[in-house]
Short mmCIF file of C-alpha atoms in Angstrom, two decimals:
data_model
loop_
_atom_site.label_atom_id
_atom_site.label_comp_id
_atom_site.label_asym_id
_atom_site.label_seq_id
_atom_site.Cartn_x
_atom_site.Cartn_y
_atom_site.Cartn_z
CA LEU A 5 218.76 246.86 94.09
CA LYS A 6 221.09 246.38 97.03
CA ILE A 7 223.60 244.94 94.96
CA LEU A 8 223.36 247.59 92.09
CA PHE A 9 223.81 250.55 94.00
CA LYS A 10 226.62 248.85 96.10
CA GLU A 11 228.31 248.53 92.48
CA LEU A 12 227.23 251.94 91.38
CA LYS A 13 229.04 253.47 94.07
CA LYS A 14 232.14 251.89 92.94
CA GLN A 15 232.48 253.37 89.68
CA THR A 16 235.49 255.28 88.66
CA ILE A 17 233.22 258.09 87.36
CA LYS A 18 231.65 259.77 90.45
CA ASN A 19 229.67 262.82 89.02
CA PHE A 20 226.40 261.35 88.53
CA GLU A 21 222.84 261.46 89.51
CA ILE A 22 220.31 258.58 89.79
CA ILE A 23 216.95 258.96 88.58
CA PHE A 24 214.49 255.92 89.67
CA CYS A 25 211.44 254.72 87.62
CA ASP A 26 209.25 253.13 90.22
CA ASN A 27 206.31 250.66 88.78
CA ASN A 28 203.83 251.22 91.83
CA SER A 29 206.15 248.72 93.85
CA GLU A 30 204.71 247.14 96.92
CA ASP A 31 207.81 245.49 98.32
CA GLU A 32 210.99 246.94 99.69
CA THR A 33 212.09 249.35 97.08
CA LEU A 34 211.12 252.66 98.17
CA LYS A 35 212.98 251.88 101.68
CA ILE A 36 216.14 250.93 99.55
CA LEU A 37 215.90 253.85 97.67
CA LYS A 38 215.62 256.18 101.13
CA ALA A 39 218.71 254.14 102.45
CA ASN A 40 220.71 255.02 99.69
CA LYS A 41 219.45 258.54 99.33
CA ILE A 42 217.70 258.29 96.05
CA LYS A 43 215.73 261.59 95.50
CA LYS A 44 214.64 261.68 92.12
CA ILE A 45 211.96 258.83 91.84
CA ILE A 46 209.47 258.64 88.88
CA LYS A 47 206.23 257.00 90.14
CA PHE A 48 203.73 255.32 87.79
CA LYS A 49 200.88 252.82 87.87
CA ARG A 50 200.61 251.86 84.06
CA TYR A 51 204.00 250.63 82.68
CA ILE A 52 204.72 252.23 79.29
CA PRO A 53 208.48 252.14 78.78
CA GLY A 54 209.10 255.20 76.51
CA GLU A 55 206.71 257.40 78.38
CA ILE A 56 208.19 256.65 81.81
CA LEU A 57 211.65 256.96 80.54
CA ASN A 58 210.69 260.59 78.73
CA ARG A 59 209.52 261.85 82.17
CA ALA A 60 213.03 260.90 83.79
CA ILE A 61 214.91 262.17 80.59
CA LYS A 62 213.29 265.52 80.94
CA LYS A 63 214.33 265.77 84.79
CA THR A 64 218.22 265.69 83.59
CA ASN A 65 220.55 268.24 82.91
CA SER A 66 223.52 265.87 82.16
CA GLU A 67 225.66 265.60 78.85
CA TYR A 68 225.08 261.89 78.86
CA ILE A 69 222.01 259.74 79.95
CA CYS A 70 222.73 256.05 80.93
CA ILE A 71 219.33 253.87 80.94
CA LEU A 72 219.96 250.66 83.10
CA SER A 73 217.45 247.91 84.17
CA ALA A 74 217.29 247.40 87.96
CA HIS A 75 218.27 243.86 87.79
CA CYS A 76 221.53 244.58 85.63
CA ILE A 77 224.65 244.62 87.56
CA PRO A 78 227.86 246.35 86.33
CA VAL A 79 230.43 243.81 85.84
CA ASN A 80 233.33 246.24 87.19
CA LYS A 81 234.22 249.66 88.28
CA TYR A 82 234.93 250.91 84.87
CA TRP A 83 231.32 249.96 83.24
CA LEU A 84 230.11 253.90 83.19
CA GLU A 85 233.66 255.27 82.19
CA GLU A 86 233.32 252.55 79.35
CA HIS A 87 230.13 253.67 78.25
CA ILE A 88 231.03 257.34 77.83
CA ASN A 89 234.34 256.49 76.12
CA SER A 90 232.43 254.65 73.46
CA ILE A 91 230.20 257.48 72.30
CA GLN A 92 231.90 260.71 73.35
CA ASN A 93 234.52 261.25 70.66
CA ASN A 94 232.38 260.04 67.59
CA PRO A 95 229.69 262.69 66.59
CA LYS A 96 227.87 260.08 64.49
CA PHE A 97 227.17 257.86 67.61
CA ALA A 98 223.79 258.96 68.90
CA ALA A 99 223.73 255.92 71.43
CA SER A 100 225.65 252.93 72.57
CA TYR A 101 224.39 249.76 74.38
CA GLY A 102 226.90 247.20 76.38
CA LYS A 103 227.23 243.68 76.76
CA GLN A 104 225.01 241.56 78.80
CA ILE A 105 226.41 238.60 80.39
CA PRO A 106 224.29 235.59 82.01
CA LEU A 107 224.72 234.25 85.40
CA PRO A 108 224.92 230.69 86.53
CA GLY A 109 220.86 230.65 87.38
CA THR A 110 219.96 231.96 83.82
CA THR A 111 217.70 229.49 82.10
CA VAL A 112 218.80 227.37 79.20
CA GLN A 113 217.11 229.58 76.32
CA ASN A 114 218.01 232.97 78.07
CA LEU A 115 221.94 232.30 78.26
CA ILE A 116 221.56 231.30 74.57
CA ASP A 117 219.75 234.41 73.82
CA LEU A 118 222.29 236.60 75.59
CA ASP A 119 225.17 234.93 73.89
CA ILE A 120 223.46 235.11 70.55
CA ILE A 121 222.94 238.99 70.72
CA PHE A 122 225.89 240.35 72.78
CA LYS A 123 229.14 239.64 71.08
CA ASP A 124 232.70 239.74 72.26
CA GLN A 125 233.55 242.55 69.62
CA PRO A 126 232.30 245.94 69.18
CA ILE A 127 229.86 246.63 66.44
CA ILE A 128 228.73 249.91 64.44
CA HIS A 129 225.04 249.83 63.53
CA LYS A 130 224.82 251.94 60.34
CA ASN A 131 221.88 250.15 58.54
CA ASP A 132 220.31 247.14 60.60
CA PRO A 133 219.29 248.92 63.95
CA TYR A 134 219.56 247.51 67.16
CA LEU A 135 219.71 249.18 70.73
CA ASN A 136 218.91 247.50 74.25
CA ASN A 137 217.75 250.04 77.09
CA ALA A 138 218.62 247.47 79.88
CA ASN A 139 222.09 248.68 79.33
CA ALA A 140 222.41 251.96 77.10
CA ILE A 141 223.87 255.30 77.00
CA TYR A 142 222.76 258.14 75.02
CA LYS A 143 223.84 261.65 73.83
CA ALA A 144 221.69 263.76 75.93
CA ASN A 145 221.31 266.65 73.61
CA ILE A 146 220.11 264.12 70.79
CA LEU A 147 217.81 262.20 73.00
CA LYS A 148 216.10 265.25 74.66
CA LYS A 149 215.23 266.18 70.82
CA ASN A 150 214.18 262.98 70.00
CA LEU A 151 212.21 261.22 72.75
CA PHE A 152 210.92 257.75 72.74
CA SER A 153 207.56 256.86 71.35
CA PRO A 154 204.97 257.32 74.50
CA LYS A 155 202.84 254.52 73.09
CA LEU A 156 204.87 251.45 72.42
CA THR A 157 204.65 248.73 75.35
CA ASN A 158 208.13 247.33 74.27
CA ILE A 159 211.04 247.48 71.56
CA GLU A 160 210.95 251.45 72.23
CA ASP A 161 214.77 251.46 71.89
CA ARG A 162 214.93 249.64 68.73
CA ILE A 163 212.19 252.00 66.96
CA TRP A 164 214.27 254.92 68.12
CA ALA A 165 217.42 253.32 66.93
CA LYS A 166 215.64 252.83 63.24
CA ASN A 167 214.66 256.43 63.23
CA MET A 168 218.19 257.75 64.43
CA ILE A 169 219.91 255.76 61.49
CA ARG A 170 217.25 257.02 59.18
CA TYR A 171 218.62 260.77 60.29
CA GLY A 172 222.05 259.57 59.69
CA TYR A 173 223.26 258.64 63.08
CA GLU A 174 224.83 255.34 63.92
CA ILE A 175 224.22 252.88 67.05
CA PHE A 176 227.42 251.68 68.95
CA TYR A 177 227.87 248.45 70.66
CA SER A 178 230.18 248.20 73.32
CA ALA A 179 231.46 244.63 74.45
CA ASN A 180 233.43 246.48 77.39
CA ALA A 181 230.58 248.32 79.02
CA SER A 182 229.33 245.22 80.50
CA VAL A 183 226.42 244.02 82.93
CA PHE A 184 225.53 240.86 84.45
CA HIS A 185 221.91 239.84 83.43
CA LEU A 186 220.20 236.88 85.19
CA HIS A 187 217.09 236.67 82.42
CA GLY A 188 217.62 236.89 78.65
CA VAL A 189 216.10 239.40 75.99
CA HIS A 190 213.02 237.32 75.40
CA GLN A 191 212.55 235.83 79.08
CA HIS A 192 212.13 232.24 77.93
CA GLU A 193 211.38 229.81 80.76
CA SER A 194 211.19 226.25 78.98
CA LYS A 195 214.13 224.56 77.26
CA SER A 196 214.51 221.84 74.63
CA ASN A 197 217.16 218.96 74.56
CA ARG A 198 218.78 220.75 71.45
CA ALA A 199 218.86 224.08 73.56
CA LEU A 200 220.27 222.22 76.53
CA ASN A 201 223.02 220.58 74.53
CA THR A 202 224.08 224.37 73.28
CA TYR A 203 223.57 225.56 76.85
CA ASN A 204 226.35 223.06 78.20
CA ILE A 205 228.90 224.36 75.51
CA LEU A 206 228.03 227.96 76.05
CA VAL A 207 228.83 227.44 80.04
CA ASP A 208 232.28 226.95 79.59
CA LYS A 209 232.82 230.29 77.76
CA TYR A 210 231.05 232.01 80.57
CA LYS A 211 232.73 230.29 83.59
CA LYS A 212 235.64 232.75 83.21
CA TYR A 213 233.16 235.76 83.72
CA TRP A 214 231.35 233.84 86.71
CA LYS A 215 234.81 233.17 88.37
CA ARG A 216 235.75 236.93 88.72
CA CYS A 217 232.27 237.74 89.76
CA ASN A 218 232.17 239.06 93.13
CA LEU A 219 228.40 238.79 93.59
CA LEU A 220 228.59 235.08 93.10
CA ASN A 221 230.48 234.61 96.59
CA PRO A 222 228.67 234.52 99.84
CA ASN A 223 231.39 236.89 101.15
CA TYR A 224 229.89 239.66 99.03
CA TYR A 225 226.37 239.74 100.78
CA ASN A 226 225.20 240.92 104.28
CA PHE A 227 223.51 238.43 106.15
CA SER A 228 221.30 238.48 109.47
CA VAL A 229 220.21 235.25 111.34
CA ILE A 230 216.85 234.32 112.95
CA ILE A 231 217.04 231.53 115.46
CA ASN A 232 214.07 229.76 116.15
CA GLY A 233 214.01 228.82 119.95
CA ARG A 234 210.26 229.13 120.86
CA SER A 235 210.07 225.54 122.45
CA PHE A 236 212.95 226.20 124.92
CA LYS A 237 211.62 227.37 128.37
CA ASN A 238 215.05 227.38 130.48
CA LYS A 239 216.97 230.30 129.71
CA ASN A 240 220.45 228.69 130.38
CA PHE A 241 219.68 225.88 128.07
CA LEU A 242 218.58 228.06 125.17
CA LYS A 243 222.01 230.24 125.77
CA LYS A 244 223.99 226.97 125.57
CA LYS A 245 222.16 226.00 122.32
CA VAL A 246 222.43 229.49 120.76
CA ASN A 247 226.18 229.51 121.67
CA LEU A 248 226.49 226.11 119.91
CA PHE A 249 224.72 226.95 116.75
CA LEU A 250 226.64 230.42 116.55
CA THR A 251 229.95 228.78 117.00
CA GLU A 252 229.21 226.30 114.01
CA LEU A 253 227.75 229.35 112.16
CA ASN A 254 230.90 231.36 112.65
CA LYS A 255 233.16 228.85 110.87
CA LEU A 256 231.18 229.66 107.42
CA LYS A 257 232.89 233.24 107.88
CA LEU A 258 229.82 235.31 106.48
CA ASN A 259 229.32 238.96 106.88
CA ILE A 260 226.68 238.66 109.41
CA ASN A 261 225.16 241.91 110.53
CA TYR A 262 222.50 241.04 112.97
CA HIS A 263 221.03 237.92 115.00
CA PHE A 264 217.38 237.76 116.15
CA ILE A 265 216.58 234.98 118.83
CA LEU A 266 212.57 233.98 118.86
CA ASN A 267 211.50 232.40 122.14
CA ASN A 268 207.79 232.16 123.95
CA SER A 269 209.38 233.07 127.49
CA GLU A 270 209.77 236.42 129.36
CA PHE A 271 213.36 236.96 129.58
CA LYS A 272 214.18 240.27 131.01
CA LYS A 273 217.70 240.43 129.61
CA ARG A 274 218.91 240.03 126.20
CA ILE A 275 220.08 236.61 125.27
CA ASN A 276 223.81 236.40 124.44
CA ASN A 277 223.81 240.20 123.63
CA LEU A 278 221.38 239.40 120.55
CA ASP A 279 218.17 240.88 119.62
CA TYR A 280 215.64 239.22 121.50
CA ILE A 281 211.99 238.49 120.07
CA LYS A 282 209.04 237.38 122.43
CA SER A 283 207.27 234.99 120.05
CA LYS A 284 203.56 235.82 118.86
CA ASN A 285 201.10 232.69 118.28
CA THR A 286 202.76 231.97 114.75
CA LEU A 287 205.89 232.11 113.16
CA LYS A 288 204.14 234.18 110.43
CA GLU A 289 203.47 237.00 112.76
CA ASP A 290 206.94 236.41 114.26
CA LEU A 291 208.61 237.08 110.94
CA LYS A 292 206.50 240.14 110.11
CA LEU A 293 207.16 241.63 113.74
CA ILE A 294 210.69 241.20 113.20
CA TYR A 295 210.59 242.90 109.90
CA LYS A 296 208.48 245.90 111.11
CA LYS A 297 210.50 246.43 114.36
CA TYR A 298 213.87 246.17 112.84
CA THR A 299 213.15 247.55 109.25
CA HIS A 300 216.17 249.75 109.40
CA LYS A 301 218.44 246.65 110.03
CA ILE A 302 216.74 244.31 107.62
CA ILE A 303 217.13 247.00 104.92
CA GLU A 304 220.92 246.47 105.16
CA THR A 305 220.57 242.62 104.74
CA ASN A 306 220.75 240.65 101.49
CA TYR A 307 219.81 237.37 102.98
CA ILE A 308 218.34 236.03 106.28
CA ILE A 309 219.30 232.51 107.65
CA TYR A 310 216.77 230.94 109.36
CA PHE A 311 217.26 227.84 111.64
CA ASN A 312 215.45 225.96 114.57
CA LEU A 313 217.35 225.27 117.42
CA GLU A 314 215.34 221.82 117.96
CA GLU A 315 217.34 220.63 114.88
CA LYS A 316 220.76 219.32 114.78
CA ILE A 317 222.98 221.76 112.59
CA ASN A 318 224.55 220.19 109.52
CA LEU A 319 227.53 222.61 108.77
CA ASN A 320 228.19 221.20 105.39
CA LYS A 321 224.82 221.18 104.39
CA LEU A 322 224.18 224.52 105.38
CA ARG A 323 227.27 225.61 103.61
CA MET A 324 226.17 223.97 100.48
CA LEU A 325 222.67 225.93 100.83
CA ILE A 326 224.08 229.26 101.27
CA LYS A 327 226.76 228.71 98.35
CA GLN A 328 224.44 227.36 96.00
CA THR A 329 221.76 230.01 96.53
CA VAL A 330 224.08 232.92 96.25
CA TYR A 331 225.90 231.35 93.02
CA TYR A 332 222.58 230.66 91.12
CA GLN A 333 220.95 233.76 92.58
CA TYR A 334 218.14 231.94 94.17
CA GLU A 335 215.72 234.59 96.03
CA ALA A 336 215.27 231.44 98.50
CA ALA A 337 216.07 228.15 99.32
CA THR A 338 215.49 225.62 101.84
CA PHE A 339 215.86 221.76 102.26
CA GLY A 340 213.04 219.13 101.59
CA GLU A 341 212.41 215.54 101.17
CA LEU A 342 211.01 213.64 98.65
CA ILE A 343 208.63 210.87 99.35
CA LYS A 344 207.33 208.41 96.79
CA LYS A 345 205.00 205.83 98.43
CA ASN A 346 201.67 204.99 99.59
CA PHE A 347 200.29 207.80 101.98
CA LEU A 348 197.09 209.49 103.27
CA ILE A 349 196.79 213.37 103.74
CA ASN A 350 193.83 214.54 105.96
CA PHE A 351 193.72 218.21 107.09
CA LYS A 352 191.49 219.03 109.90
CA GLY A 353 189.03 216.23 109.50
CA ASN A 354 188.25 217.26 105.87
CA GLU A 355 188.27 214.92 102.80
CA GLU A 356 191.29 212.67 102.72
CA PHE A 357 193.90 212.53 99.65
CA ARG A 358 194.86 208.85 99.15
CA SER A 359 197.72 207.20 97.56
CA THR A 360 197.04 203.40 98.26
CA ASN A 361 197.64 201.70 94.83
CA LEU A 362 199.61 198.98 94.85
CA ASP A 363 201.59 199.96 91.30
CA ILE A 364 205.29 200.05 90.93
CA ILE A 365 207.06 202.83 92.95
CA GLU A 366 207.65 204.98 89.58
CA ASN A 367 203.96 205.28 89.10
CA LYS A 368 203.04 206.24 92.67
CA PRO A 369 202.37 209.99 93.32
CA SER A 370 205.05 211.76 95.35
CA ILE A 371 205.13 214.41 98.05
CA THR A 372 207.80 216.81 99.28
CA LEU A 373 208.25 217.47 103.01
CA LEU A 374 209.63 220.86 103.17
CA LYS A 375 212.16 221.02 106.06
CA TRP A 376 213.08 224.70 106.16
CA SER A 377 213.96 224.34 110.16
CA LYS A 378 216.87 222.59 109.21
CA GLY A 379 217.88 225.72 107.40
CA SER A 380 216.63 228.39 105.10
CA LEU A 381 217.96 231.21 103.17
CA ILE A 382 215.42 234.08 102.28
CA GLN A 383 215.54 237.51 100.95
CA SER A 384 214.21 240.01 103.31
CA GLU A 385 211.11 240.61 101.00
CA TYR A 386 209.91 237.06 102.41
CA LEU A 387 210.12 238.45 106.01
CA ARG A 388 207.71 241.33 105.32
CA LYS A 389 205.39 238.75 103.86
CA GLY A 390 205.69 236.48 106.85
CA ILE A 391 206.97 233.57 104.51
CA LEU A 392 209.92 231.11 104.27
CA PHE A 393 208.95 229.72 100.97
CA SER A 394 207.41 230.55 97.70
CA LYS A 395 206.88 229.38 94.27
CA LYS A 396 210.37 230.88 93.35
CA SER A 397 212.22 229.01 96.31
CA LYS A 398 214.63 226.53 95.46
CA ILE A 399 214.41 223.16 97.37
CA PHE A 400 217.65 221.30 98.15
CA TYR A 401 216.44 217.40 98.58
CA SER A 402 218.25 215.57 101.34
#
């Protein structure tokens, strides 16, 4: 959402309002909406797409209604202008949908999906109906008289297109009103060797888009930094370590808005004029405390860099972590070490997990040691939950 609103503000057409449909969100969504002064919000608990969209449509007084998924990002500032141009001069066009371009982090089959469906040239659907509400625009006078089915759990857009063609209208496809879209239409998670070969061929086609895509560059984002110095008792030594870390970090030339320092000791003055946080019992509590106390700052942040001052900074690895996380649009990333050896695991005296067989190393089980103290990159939602790692986090093995 932070990226989306940033790009919507850049559009050449300015006279539009945003109506946001919120599916009972429990994350930062509502705070981001407030920060961007979005006032028309449709809240709902049960997601029936047609029903929810109809509620939003009824709140508009515009000539055109654009429907956009919250995780689709306009490719350029002409996106909305291209959408309007595609349908305004043809009375037979009831609606138009735009191109969806994958990103480097899009999975194999999802990328193939997007490439098959969204071509590089315009299409007029006269008989074979297709429409995709992830990135579409409608003539309001037609849409308001012919609302979506309030019962369908999906493809409400395609059923609508089918009905409009039956009434004599046409659906236009614009290859110019483009958005970046991380997942595909069918949202596959698996891949086959055949699909992987196709994927590798298609990647070359999309590299030209990715080279011009600002949101794949770390300089596009706002960062905050959490420096863990909880083990340092001497303030002068802590300041020295902080200065050393920040000097190295500044070499990356990132847009860093805020710095937070965690420490157990009672220091009356701020450290290096940075926000000082008196540490609680656990890091989990510290992260939640930062989020609660500085929500107004965190909400302006796209990614948070976490680093423990006990570690020696490796600038090249940290640069790689940030660059790769942004390029592939991971929501979080950290370092890890893969161990494939014999081991014993015992937690608080409970039953041990053993790996003591004398088989060849290829047959031994493996464990991953997470090393987020050496550098982690997380979205601010992680801070709210008091975590540095989840199932969606990427591990870079060292």
